[in-house]
Short mmCIF file of C-alpha atoms and ligand atoms in Angstrom, two decimals:
data_model
loop_
_atom_site.label_atom_id
_atom_site.label_comp_id
_atom_site.label_asym_id
_atom_site.label_seq_id
_atom_site.Cartn_x
_atom_site.Cartn_y
_atom_site.Cartn_z
CA UNK A 242 -15.33 -15.57 13.89
CA UNK A 243 -14.12 -19.09 13.35
CA UNK A 244 -12.29 -20.39 16.34
CA UNK A 245 -9.40 -22.33 14.96
CA UNK A 246 -6.82 -21.50 12.41
CA UNK A 247 -6.44 -24.02 9.69
CA UNK A 248 -2.70 -24.35 8.98
CA UNK A 249 -3.54 -25.13 5.36
CA UNK A 250 -4.99 -21.68 5.06
CA UNK A 251 -1.93 -20.17 6.57
CA UNK A 252 0.24 -21.82 3.99
CA UNK A 253 -1.53 -22.14 0.69
CA UNK A 254 0.37 -24.13 -1.85
CA UNK A 255 2.02 -21.15 -3.49
CA UNK A 256 5.27 -21.37 -1.59
CA UNK A 257 6.66 -18.38 -3.45
CA UNK A 258 4.37 -16.17 -1.43
CA UNK A 259 4.57 -17.78 1.94
CA UNK A 260 7.77 -18.67 3.66
CA UNK A 261 6.93 -21.76 5.63
CA UNK A 262 7.65 -21.11 9.25
CA UNK A 263 6.72 -24.55 10.44
CA UNK A 264 6.65 -23.37 14.02
CA UNK A 265 3.56 -21.32 13.24
CA UNK A 266 1.95 -23.82 10.96
CA UNK A 267 2.04 -26.45 13.65
CA UNK A 268 0.54 -24.25 16.33
CA UNK A 269 -3.05 -24.20 17.31
CA UNK A 270 -4.27 -20.89 18.61
CA UNK A 271 -4.07 -22.05 22.22
CA UNK A 272 -0.32 -22.21 21.76
CA UNK A 273 -0.09 -18.49 21.26
CA UNK A 274 1.78 -17.75 24.42
CA UNK A 275 4.31 -15.05 24.99
CA UNK A 276 7.09 -17.65 25.00
CA UNK A 277 6.12 -19.01 21.61
CA UNK A 278 5.89 -15.53 20.17
CA UNK A 279 9.33 -14.71 21.57
CA UNK A 280 10.68 -17.80 19.86
CA UNK A 281 9.10 -16.72 16.59
CA UNK A 282 10.66 -13.29 16.94
CA UNK A 283 14.04 -14.87 17.61
CA UNK A 284 13.88 -16.84 14.36
CA UNK A 285 12.26 -14.06 12.30
CA UNK A 286 14.54 -13.46 9.30
CA UNK A 287 13.69 -9.73 9.24
CA UNK A 288 13.72 -9.07 12.99
CA UNK A 289 16.77 -6.79 12.70
CA UNK A 290 14.81 -4.26 10.62
CA UNK A 291 12.78 -3.06 13.62
CA UNK A 292 15.93 -1.42 15.03
CA UNK A 293 15.95 0.91 12.06
CA UNK A 294 12.75 2.64 13.15
CA UNK A 295 11.95 5.17 15.84
CA UNK A 296 9.34 3.48 18.02
CA UNK A 297 8.06 4.33 21.48
CA UNK A 298 9.00 1.45 23.79
CA UNK A 299 5.63 1.50 25.54
CA UNK A 300 3.51 1.62 22.40
CA UNK A 301 2.31 -0.93 19.89
CA UNK A 302 1.80 0.90 16.66
CA UNK A 303 -0.97 -0.66 14.57
CA UNK A 304 -1.43 2.24 12.19
CA UNK A 305 1.51 1.79 9.86
CA UNK A 306 -1.04 1.22 7.11
CA UNK A 307 -2.11 4.84 7.50
CA UNK A 308 1.18 6.55 8.35
CA UNK A 309 4.31 4.42 8.47
CA UNK A 310 6.75 4.80 11.36
CA UNK A 311 9.82 7.01 11.10
CA UNK A 312 12.98 5.28 9.86
CA UNK A 313 16.03 6.48 11.80
CA UNK A 314 17.82 7.19 8.55
CA UNK A 315 15.28 9.79 7.46
CA UNK A 316 16.23 12.69 9.77
CA UNK A 317 19.91 12.08 8.98
CA UNK A 318 19.30 12.10 5.24
CA UNK A 319 17.06 15.14 5.39
CA UNK A 320 19.58 17.06 7.46
CA UNK A 321 22.19 16.30 4.82
CA UNK A 322 19.97 17.27 1.91
CA UNK A 323 18.93 20.49 3.62
CA UNK A 324 22.32 21.43 5.03
CA UNK A 325 24.74 20.26 2.37
CA UNK A 326 22.67 20.18 -0.79
CA UNK A 327 20.09 22.93 -0.52
CA UNK A 328 22.14 25.04 1.87
CA UNK A 329 25.45 24.84 0.02
CA UNK A 330 24.87 23.75 -3.55
CA UNK A 331 21.76 25.84 -3.97
CA UNK A 332 20.64 25.89 -7.63
CA UNK A 333 23.56 23.63 -8.58
CA UNK A 334 21.88 20.82 -6.65
CA UNK A 335 19.58 20.09 -9.59
CA UNK A 336 22.54 18.61 -11.40
CA UNK A 337 25.33 17.99 -8.94
CA UNK A 338 23.10 16.45 -6.26
CA UNK A 339 21.01 14.54 -8.78
CA UNK A 340 17.81 16.23 -7.80
CA UNK A 341 16.54 16.17 -11.37
CA UNK A 342 16.69 12.41 -11.62
CA UNK A 343 15.07 11.82 -8.21
CA UNK A 344 11.58 10.91 -9.51
CA UNK A 345 13.00 8.14 -11.68
CA UNK A 346 15.62 7.03 -9.18
CA UNK A 347 13.10 6.72 -6.36
CA UNK A 348 10.60 5.29 -8.84
CA UNK A 349 12.99 2.47 -9.69
CA UNK A 350 13.26 1.61 -6.00
CA UNK A 351 9.47 1.43 -5.73
CA UNK A 352 9.41 -0.63 -8.93
CA UNK A 353 11.24 -3.41 -7.12
CA UNK A 354 8.58 -3.43 -4.43
CA UNK A 355 5.62 -3.56 -6.81
CA UNK A 356 7.22 -5.97 -9.25
CA UNK A 357 7.74 -3.50 -12.07
CA UNK A 358 10.75 -3.05 -14.34
CA UNK A 359 13.21 -0.17 -14.15
CA UNK A 360 11.91 2.84 -16.05
CA UNK A 361 8.26 2.07 -15.37
CA UNK A 362 7.69 4.02 -12.14
CA UNK A 363 7.95 7.69 -11.22
CA UNK A 364 7.76 9.08 -7.70
CA UNK A 365 5.92 12.38 -7.91
CA UNK A 366 2.82 14.40 -7.04
CA UNK A 367 0.31 13.07 -4.54
CA UNK A 368 -1.89 9.99 -4.65
CA UNK A 369 -5.13 11.50 -5.88
CA UNK A 370 -3.28 13.54 -8.50
CA UNK A 371 -1.40 10.54 -9.92
CA UNK A 372 -4.62 8.55 -10.02
CA UNK A 373 -6.24 11.28 -12.10
CA UNK A 374 -3.20 11.36 -14.37
CA UNK A 375 -2.98 7.63 -15.05
CA UNK A 376 -6.74 7.28 -15.46
CA UNK A 377 -6.75 10.12 -17.99
CA UNK A 378 -3.86 8.44 -19.81
CA UNK A 379 -5.65 5.08 -19.73
CA UNK A 380 -8.85 6.54 -21.21
CA UNK A 381 -6.74 8.06 -23.96
CA UNK A 382 -5.41 4.58 -24.77
CA UNK A 383 -8.95 3.25 -25.31
CA UNK A 384 -10.63 5.83 -27.52
CA UNK A 385 -14.21 5.00 -28.38
CA UNK A 386 -14.89 3.15 -25.16
CA UNK A 387 -17.04 4.99 -22.68
CA UNK A 388 -17.06 3.17 -19.35
CA UNK A 389 -14.83 3.21 -16.29
CA UNK A 390 -15.66 0.27 -14.06
CA UNK A 391 -14.87 0.50 -10.35
CA UNK A 392 -16.24 -0.66 -7.01
CA UNK A 393 -18.88 1.14 -4.98
CA UNK A 394 -16.68 0.57 -1.91
CA UNK A 395 -13.59 2.21 -3.40
CA UNK A 396 -11.74 4.83 -1.33
CA UNK A 397 -13.76 8.06 -1.60
CA UNK A 398 -10.91 10.14 -3.04
CA UNK A 399 -10.52 7.53 -5.78
CA UNK A 400 -14.22 7.81 -6.60
CA UNK A 401 -14.01 11.61 -6.66
CA UNK A 402 -10.96 11.56 -8.94
CA UNK A 403 -12.55 8.98 -11.25
CA UNK A 404 -15.72 11.10 -11.50
CA UNK A 405 -13.68 14.24 -12.12
CA UNK A 406 -11.62 12.66 -14.89
CA UNK A 407 -14.74 11.17 -16.46
CA UNK A 408 -16.32 14.63 -16.53
CA UNK A 409 -13.28 16.18 -18.14
CA UNK A 410 -12.97 13.40 -20.71
CA UNK A 411 -16.64 13.87 -21.58
CA UNK A 412 -19.35 11.29 -22.08
CA UNK A 413 -17.67 8.76 -19.84
CA UNK A 414 -19.92 6.65 -17.67
CA UNK A 415 -18.58 5.59 -14.27
CA UNK A 416 -20.01 2.21 -13.39
CA UNK A 417 -19.75 1.38 -9.66
CA UNK A 418 -20.50 -2.18 -8.60
CA UNK A 419 -19.90 -4.46 -5.64
CA UNK A 420 -16.58 -6.34 -5.85
CA UNK A 421 -18.45 -9.61 -6.44
CA UNK A 422 -20.11 -8.13 -9.54
CA UNK A 423 -16.91 -6.92 -11.20
CA UNK A 424 -16.38 -9.89 -13.48
CA UNK A 425 -19.96 -9.94 -14.73
CA UNK A 426 -19.88 -6.17 -15.32
CA UNK A 427 -16.87 -6.28 -17.61
CA UNK A 428 -17.90 -6.01 -21.23
CA UNK A 429 -16.70 -4.48 -24.47
CA UNK A 430 -17.88 -1.00 -23.50
CA UNK A 431 -15.38 -0.84 -20.63
CA UNK A 432 -12.32 1.27 -21.32
CA UNK A 433 -10.72 0.99 -17.91
CA UNK A 434 -11.14 -1.23 -14.91
CA UNK A 435 -10.00 1.04 -12.07
CA UNK A 436 -9.66 -0.69 -8.72
CA UNK A 437 -8.04 -0.44 -5.33
CA UNK A 438 -6.18 -3.67 -4.63
CA UNK A 439 -6.58 -3.77 -0.83
CA UNK A 440 -9.69 -2.18 0.66
CA UNK A 441 -8.75 0.59 3.09
CA UNK A 442 -11.53 -0.31 5.49
CA UNK A 443 -11.73 -4.10 5.54
CA UNK A 444 -8.33 -5.07 4.20
CA UNK A 445 -10.04 -7.23 1.58
CA UNK A 446 -7.63 -7.92 -1.26
CA UNK A 447 -9.03 -8.23 -4.75
CA UNK A 448 -7.71 -10.89 -7.10
CA UNK A 449 -5.39 -8.67 -9.10
CA UNK A 450 -4.12 -11.32 -11.54
CA UNK A 451 -7.61 -12.62 -12.37
CA UNK A 452 -9.27 -9.21 -12.65
CA UNK A 453 -6.45 -7.83 -14.78
CA UNK A 454 -6.71 -10.84 -17.10
CA UNK A 455 -10.50 -10.45 -17.26
CA UNK A 456 -10.14 -6.77 -18.20
CA UNK A 457 -7.74 -7.70 -20.96
CA UNK A 458 -10.09 -10.40 -22.21
CA UNK A 459 -12.66 -7.70 -23.10
CA UNK A 460 -10.03 -5.30 -24.42
CA UNK A 461 -10.04 -3.02 -21.37
CA UNK A 462 -7.07 -1.71 -19.41
CA UNK A 463 -6.50 -2.42 -15.73
CA UNK A 464 -5.51 0.49 -13.47
CA UNK A 465 -4.69 -0.43 -9.88
CA UNK A 466 -4.44 1.67 -6.75
CA UNK A 467 -1.76 0.03 -4.61
CA UNK A 468 -1.94 2.36 -1.58
CA UNK A 469 -2.54 -0.40 0.95
CA UNK A 470 -0.58 -3.03 -0.98
CA UNK A 471 2.91 -1.75 -1.66
CA UNK A 472 5.21 -2.77 1.16
CA UNK A 473 2.65 -5.21 2.54
CA UNK A 474 1.71 -7.77 -0.09
CA UNK A 475 3.25 -9.22 -3.25
CA UNK A 476 1.90 -7.38 -6.29
CA UNK A 477 3.77 -8.38 -9.43
CA UNK A 478 2.82 -5.58 -11.84
CA UNK A 479 4.93 -7.01 -14.63
CA UNK A 480 4.03 -10.69 -14.36
CA UNK A 481 0.35 -9.93 -13.93
CA UNK A 482 0.15 -7.61 -16.92
CA UNK A 483 -0.97 -4.55 -14.94
CA UNK A 484 -1.34 -1.63 -17.35
CA UNK A 485 -1.09 1.38 -15.07
CA UNK A 486 -0.98 1.78 -11.31
CA UNK A 487 -0.48 4.30 -8.55
CA UNK A 488 0.13 4.33 -4.83
CA UNK A 489 1.16 6.50 -1.95
CA UNK A 490 4.49 6.88 -0.21
CA UNK A 491 3.45 7.37 3.40
CA UNK A 492 1.72 4.11 4.33
CA UNK A 493 3.72 0.88 4.30
CA UNK A 494 6.55 2.64 2.44
CA UNK A 495 7.19 4.92 5.45
CA UNK A 496 7.96 8.06 3.45
CA UNK A 497 6.44 10.43 6.02
CA UNK A 498 3.27 12.51 6.20
CA UNK A 499 2.23 13.65 2.73
CA UNK A 500 5.15 11.85 1.08
CA UNK A 501 5.25 11.91 -2.73
CA UNK A 502 3.12 9.30 -4.46
CA UNK A 503 4.13 7.15 -7.41
CA UNK A 504 2.75 6.11 -10.75
CA UNK A 505 3.47 3.07 -12.88
CA UNK A 506 2.99 2.93 -16.64
CA UNK A 507 3.79 -0.36 -18.28
CA UNK A 508 6.66 0.02 -20.70
CA UNK A 509 4.56 -1.16 -23.66
CA UNK A 510 2.09 1.71 -23.11
CA UNK A 511 4.55 4.50 -22.53
CA UNK A 512 4.89 5.62 -26.12
CA UNK A 513 1.19 5.93 -26.81
CA UNK A 514 0.12 7.13 -23.37
CA UNK A 515 -0.48 10.86 -23.04
CA UNK A 516 -0.04 12.69 -19.75
CA UNK A 517 -3.34 14.56 -19.30
CA UNK A 518 -1.63 17.09 -17.04
CA UNK A 519 1.48 17.95 -19.06
CA UNK A 520 4.05 20.20 -17.48
CA UNK A 521 7.51 21.42 -18.27
CA UNK A 522 9.24 18.69 -16.26
CA UNK A 523 7.72 16.06 -18.53
CA UNK A 524 8.90 17.89 -21.65
CA UNK A 525 11.59 16.32 -23.79
CA UNK A 526 13.66 19.47 -23.25
CA UNK A 527 12.45 21.17 -20.06
CA UNK A 528 15.17 23.77 -20.07
CA UNK A 529 14.70 24.57 -23.75
CA UNK A 530 11.56 26.48 -22.72
CA UNK A 531 9.84 25.61 -25.98
CA UNK A 532 6.35 26.98 -26.41
CA UNK A 533 4.99 23.70 -27.73
CA UNK A 534 4.83 20.61 -25.58
CA UNK A 535 6.87 17.63 -26.70
CA UNK A 536 6.64 14.69 -24.30
CA UNK A 537 9.88 13.26 -22.93
CA UNK A 538 10.71 9.73 -23.90
CA UNK A 539 9.80 7.00 -21.47
CA UNK A 540 8.23 7.33 -18.07
CA UNK A 541 9.47 10.90 -17.59
CA UNK A 542 6.66 12.23 -19.77
CA UNK A 543 4.38 11.61 -16.82
CA UNK A 544 6.11 14.21 -14.72
CA UNK A 545 4.33 17.50 -14.41
CA UNK A 546 6.16 19.68 -11.92
CA UNK A 547 9.47 20.33 -10.26
CA UNK A 548 10.36 17.27 -8.15
CA UNK A 549 9.65 17.64 -4.40
CA UNK A 550 13.21 17.07 -3.28
CA UNK A 551 12.70 17.11 0.48
CA UNK A 552 9.79 14.69 0.32
CA UNK A 553 11.55 12.49 -2.20
CA UNK A 554 14.68 12.41 -0.04
CA UNK A 555 12.73 11.24 2.99
CA UNK A 556 10.93 8.61 0.93
CA UNK A 557 14.17 7.43 -0.66
CA UNK A 558 15.87 7.08 2.72
CA UNK A 559 12.89 5.08 3.98
CA UNK A 560 13.04 2.76 0.96
CA UNK A 561 16.81 2.37 1.25
CA UNK A 562 16.64 1.42 4.89
CA UNK A 563 14.57 -1.67 4.05
CA UNK A 564 16.04 -2.52 0.67
CA UNK A 565 17.40 -5.82 2.00
CA UNK A 566 13.90 -7.11 2.78
CA UNK A 567 11.86 -8.76 0.02
CA UNK A 568 8.14 -8.32 -0.53
CA UNK A 569 7.81 -12.08 -0.06
CA UNK A 570 9.39 -11.89 3.40
CA UNK A 571 7.15 -8.98 4.33
CA UNK A 572 4.06 -10.78 3.08
CA UNK A 573 4.92 -13.99 4.90
CA UNK A 574 5.34 -12.18 8.21
CA UNK A 575 2.28 -10.04 7.61
CA UNK A 576 0.11 -13.13 7.17
CA UNK A 577 1.51 -14.67 10.32
CA UNK A 578 1.03 -11.52 12.40
CA UNK A 579 -2.58 -11.04 11.38
CA UNK A 580 -3.35 -14.76 11.69
CA UNK A 581 -1.85 -14.73 15.16
CA UNK A 582 -3.90 -11.69 16.17
CA UNK A 583 -7.17 -13.02 14.75
CA UNK A 584 -6.52 -16.49 16.16
CA UNK A 585 -5.82 -15.14 19.64
CA UNK A 586 -9.06 -13.16 19.55
CA UNK A 587 -11.06 -16.12 18.30
CA UNK A 588 -9.71 -18.10 21.19
CA UNK A 589 -10.16 -15.51 23.92
CA UNK A 590 -13.01 -13.31 22.73
CA UNK A 591 -15.27 -15.41 20.56
CA UNK A 592 -18.55 -13.76 19.50
CA UNK A 593 -17.58 -10.26 20.61
CA UNK A 594 -16.48 -8.82 17.29
CA UNK A 595 -17.51 -9.42 13.75
CA UNK A 596 -14.45 -9.88 11.59
CA UNK A 597 -14.94 -7.42 8.73
CA UNK A 598 -11.76 -8.64 7.05
CA UNK A 599 -11.68 -11.85 5.05
CA UNK A 600 -10.77 -14.79 7.29
CA UNK A 601 -8.76 -16.32 4.47
CA UNK A 602 -5.33 -14.65 4.60
CA UNK A 603 -4.99 -15.05 0.85
CA UNK A 604 -7.80 -12.56 0.44
CA UNK A 605 -6.59 -10.19 3.13
CA UNK A 606 -3.99 -7.42 3.05
CA UNK A 607 -2.02 -6.44 6.14
CA UNK A 608 -4.79 -5.11 8.31
CA UNK A 609 -7.53 -6.53 10.45
CA UNK A 610 -10.91 -4.83 10.69
CA UNK A 611 -13.15 -5.66 13.62
CA UNK A 612 -16.73 -4.50 13.67
CA UNK A 613 -18.35 -3.47 16.96
CA UNK A 614 -21.07 -0.97 17.92
CA UNK A 615 -18.62 0.72 20.28
CA UNK A 616 -15.71 0.67 17.85
CA UNK A 617 -14.81 4.31 18.37
CA UNK A 618 -14.65 3.99 22.17
CA UNK A 619 -12.75 0.71 21.92
CA UNK A 620 -10.09 2.27 19.72
CA UNK A 621 -9.84 5.07 22.27
CA UNK A 622 -9.46 2.64 25.17
CA UNK A 623 -6.77 0.73 23.25
CA UNK A 624 -4.89 3.97 22.65
CA UNK A 625 -4.92 4.65 26.39
CA UNK A 626 -3.12 1.36 26.78
CA UNK A 627 -0.59 2.34 24.13
CA UNK A 628 -2.09 0.30 21.31
CA UNK A 629 -2.52 2.70 18.42
CA UNK A 630 -5.07 1.72 15.79
CA UNK A 631 -7.85 3.66 14.19
CA UNK A 632 -11.56 3.94 13.91
CA UNK A 633 -13.36 3.99 10.60
CA UNK A 634 -17.02 4.99 10.74
CA UNK A 635 -19.48 3.70 11.46
CA UNK A 636 -18.28 0.72 13.46
CA UNK A 637 -14.83 -0.51 12.43
CA UNK A 638 -11.68 -0.86 14.56
CA UNK A 639 -8.88 -0.99 12.02
CA UNK A 640 -5.58 -2.47 13.09
CA UNK A 641 -2.68 -2.54 10.67
CA UNK A 642 0.26 -4.91 10.91
CA UNK A 643 3.46 -3.44 9.51
CA UNK A 644 5.86 -6.41 9.36
CA UNK A 645 8.99 -4.29 9.13
CA UNK A 646 8.75 -3.13 12.72
CA UNK A 647 6.10 -5.18 14.49
CA UNK A 648 7.05 -8.27 16.45
CA UNK A 649 5.04 -11.40 17.09
CA UNK A 650 4.96 -10.46 20.79
CA UNK A 651 3.39 -7.14 19.78
CA UNK A 652 0.59 -8.84 17.86
CA UNK A 653 -0.12 -11.08 20.84
CA UNK A 654 0.08 -8.22 23.33
CA UNK A 655 -2.29 -6.16 21.19
CA UNK A 656 -4.81 -8.98 21.27
CA UNK A 657 -4.39 -9.26 25.04
CA UNK A 658 -4.95 -5.53 25.48
CA UNK A 659 -8.09 -5.78 23.42
CA UNK A 660 -9.30 -8.69 25.55
CA UNK A 661 -8.64 -6.63 28.68
CA UNK A 662 -10.48 -3.63 27.25
CA UNK A 663 -13.52 -5.76 26.48
CA UNK A 664 -13.48 -7.72 29.71
CA UNK A 665 -13.12 -4.71 31.96
CA UNK A 666 -15.58 -2.66 29.95
CA UNK A 667 -12.98 0.08 29.79
CA UNK A 668 -14.50 1.43 26.61
CA UNK A 669 -17.93 2.09 28.05
C1 PLP B 746 -4.39 6.48 1.46
C2 PLP B 746 -5.17 6.42 0.22
C3 PLP B 746 -5.31 7.54 -0.61
C4 PLP B 746 -4.71 8.86 -0.18
O1 PLP B 746 -4.83 9.88 -1.14
P1 PLP B 746 -3.96 11.21 -0.97
O2 PLP B 746 -4.15 11.91 -2.26
O3 PLP B 746 -2.56 10.80 -0.69
O4 PLP B 746 -4.49 11.97 0.19
C5 PLP B 746 -6.00 7.39 -1.79
N1 PLP B 746 -6.54 6.20 -2.16
C6 PLP B 746 -6.43 5.10 -1.38
C7 PLP B 746 -7.02 3.82 -1.81
C8 PLP B 746 -5.75 5.18 -0.16
O5 PLP B 746 -5.66 4.11 0.60
#
């Protein structure tokens, strides 16, 4: 690990993405004291958001990238939906409580987070299912092309879904390459470039604008999995020309365990795109019970089933509770938190871990992956001290930084706990 943090790296010239907090930029890592972190927390423009979450006072939760914390509003909203809508309105809730429109309504709220336009996102199904759906739709938009290009390090469920869809579509070759070989592997045989934006293990962030443009240059479509991106980094689906995308609701979006996922289909593709898993809820007239399928207009044609109202209500409450925070603010704080954590470790524990995440914050999502032979035991020892991260085999400690509810003092304290674990050999 490099020892010092270069302030230039902390604040690349794109000031739209990084809110200059000159206090951090001017600091060298030796300045990362509790007092300085407290001062940063005091001037943090989104510090008030932490109060909206249920957090154990004696824990530092570094797993919000896997399961987001519980927003206080969620139990309240769910109690209302269950008691007053389900319990009282019963079947009438589909219309009078707006249950029917929930996938689009919640989708529009996610659209703001991923930089999409209203009417381009639906909240529905689960992550793997929506990936299969949008990939099937994307292949249908590129008839005659036979290759899906992805990375060999993609999340396993993504690879399984891609292989499954390729089998169903027939005669589709799945080409898996290292991220560095993506550009040179794009050619005119590629129908779809199907990638995960932020690597679940290392936090490495692919260059979404450049790869999307490169796919378009050979006539391919770009499909992005935004599971570890939405709510953590700035995505810009519209400005970057993303064709289709998906993501999950329970990571940085805090929708709760198994929350509904979402899918994005760019407006320009919606008319021609075919839902490969058509269902009555995506029919133009679902309650006409017609025997032949006629796709609904717009994004709704990508619905399959009855909306999961309880899950959607929890997800919607979670999104609403942070609607006053921009992706740019989240990203700026995320970069600072992970830079602070890495910098403190470089200073206090040089040569102990290998940083599996990119050192350049521009190429890193909101998690830090540290490689160590004893990673599993180290994660266990951290948990005993109330620092909750996770272990990813074979040797990765994965620590996620959720800017909505983590403070600068938490990032520093987490680093100090890790130093103590290593120095006392508590993991052995
Ligand atoms: C979290 C995650 C998933 C989860 O898939 P589920 O169907 O929700 O279980 C899929 N892909 C990626 C890249 C993820 O990070």
